[in-house]
Coordinates of C-alpha atoms in Angstrom, one line a residue:
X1 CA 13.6 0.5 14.5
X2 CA 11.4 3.5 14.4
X3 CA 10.1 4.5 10.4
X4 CA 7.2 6.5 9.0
X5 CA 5.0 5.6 5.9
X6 CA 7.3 8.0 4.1
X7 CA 10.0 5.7 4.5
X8 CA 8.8 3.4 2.4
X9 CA 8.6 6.0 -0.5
X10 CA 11.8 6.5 -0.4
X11 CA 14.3 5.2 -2.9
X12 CA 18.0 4.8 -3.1
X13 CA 19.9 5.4 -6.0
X14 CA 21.7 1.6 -4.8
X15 CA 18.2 -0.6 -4.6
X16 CA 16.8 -2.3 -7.5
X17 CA 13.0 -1.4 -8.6
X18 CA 12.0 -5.2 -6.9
X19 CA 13.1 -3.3 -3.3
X20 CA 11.1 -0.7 -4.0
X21 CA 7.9 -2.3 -5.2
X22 CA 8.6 -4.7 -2.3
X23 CA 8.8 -1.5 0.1
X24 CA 5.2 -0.4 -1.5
X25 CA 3.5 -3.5 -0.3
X26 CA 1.3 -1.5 2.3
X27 CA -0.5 -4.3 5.2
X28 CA -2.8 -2.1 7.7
X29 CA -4.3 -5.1 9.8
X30 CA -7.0 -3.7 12.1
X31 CA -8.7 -6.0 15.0
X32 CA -12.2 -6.3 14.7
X33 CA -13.7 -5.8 17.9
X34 CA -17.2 -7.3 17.5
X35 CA -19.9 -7.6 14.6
X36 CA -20.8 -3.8 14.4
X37 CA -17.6 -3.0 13.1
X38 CA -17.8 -4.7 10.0
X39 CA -20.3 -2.2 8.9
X40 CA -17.8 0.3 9.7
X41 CA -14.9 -1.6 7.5
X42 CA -17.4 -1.9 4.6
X43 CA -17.2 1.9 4.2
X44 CA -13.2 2.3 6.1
X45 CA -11.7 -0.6 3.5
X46 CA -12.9 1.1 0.3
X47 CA -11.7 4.6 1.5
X48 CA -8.7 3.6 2.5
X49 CA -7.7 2.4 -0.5
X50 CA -8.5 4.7 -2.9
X51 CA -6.6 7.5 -0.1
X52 CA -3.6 5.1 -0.5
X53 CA -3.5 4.9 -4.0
X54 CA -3.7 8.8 -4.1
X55 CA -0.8 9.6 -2.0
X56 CA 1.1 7.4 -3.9
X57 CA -0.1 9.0 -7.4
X58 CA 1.0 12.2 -6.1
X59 CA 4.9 11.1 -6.3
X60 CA 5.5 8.1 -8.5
X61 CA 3.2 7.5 -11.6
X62 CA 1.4 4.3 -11.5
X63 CA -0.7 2.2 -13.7
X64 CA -4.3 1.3 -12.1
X65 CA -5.0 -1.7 -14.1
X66 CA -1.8 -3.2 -12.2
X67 CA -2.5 -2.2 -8.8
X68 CA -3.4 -5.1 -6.7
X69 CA -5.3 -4.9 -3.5
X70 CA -6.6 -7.9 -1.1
X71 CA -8.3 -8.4 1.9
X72 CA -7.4 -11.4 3.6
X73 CA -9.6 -12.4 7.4
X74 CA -6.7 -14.1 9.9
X75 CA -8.6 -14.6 12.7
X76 CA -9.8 -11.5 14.7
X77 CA -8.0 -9.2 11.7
X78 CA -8.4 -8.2 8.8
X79 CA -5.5 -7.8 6.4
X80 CA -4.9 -5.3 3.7
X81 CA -2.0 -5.7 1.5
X82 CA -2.0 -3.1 -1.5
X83 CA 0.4 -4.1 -3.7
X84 CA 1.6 -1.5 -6.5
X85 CA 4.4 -2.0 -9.5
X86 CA 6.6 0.8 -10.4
X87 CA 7.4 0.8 -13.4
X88 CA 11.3 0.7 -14.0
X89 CA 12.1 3.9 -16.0
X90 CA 9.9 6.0 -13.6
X91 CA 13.1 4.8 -11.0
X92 CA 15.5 6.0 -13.4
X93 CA 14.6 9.0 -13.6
X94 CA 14.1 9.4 -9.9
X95 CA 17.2 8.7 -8.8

């Protein structure tokens, strides 16, 4: 099945607000390569996030002090899972 990131910002009038918080849970995994690239994801990480959290600003709005981001190491990746509650009468109105 072939979907874009704008996919996931979709919502349908028939899914709850769980599905679409669930659909918001972004994971970008990258492989690390060797030891110079962690330099390089010190700086990527950060701005990656903040570009994330401002593309979804510009359509839903959200509340910062519930956004939840974590980086997780799984062997030669590195996980992030940005994880962002909508609040429900934002969906209302949406739909």
């Amino acid at each position: 099945m072939n979907m874009s990131i704008l996919d996931y910002f979709r919502i349908d009038s028939q899914k709850s607000a769980t599905v679409a918080k669930e659909r918001l849970q972004i994971i970008v995994a990258r492989q690390r390569s060797n030891r110079s690239d962690s330099r390089a994801l010190d700086f990527f990480i950060p701005k990656m996030q903040q570009e994330l959290l401002d593309v979804v600003k510009k359509y839903v709005e959200i509340d910062n002090e519930q956004v939840k981001m974590h980086i997780e190491k799984e062997g030669d990746y590195e996980i992030l899972e940005v994880n962002i509650p909508l609040p429900e009468e934002k969906l209302r109105k949406l739909r």
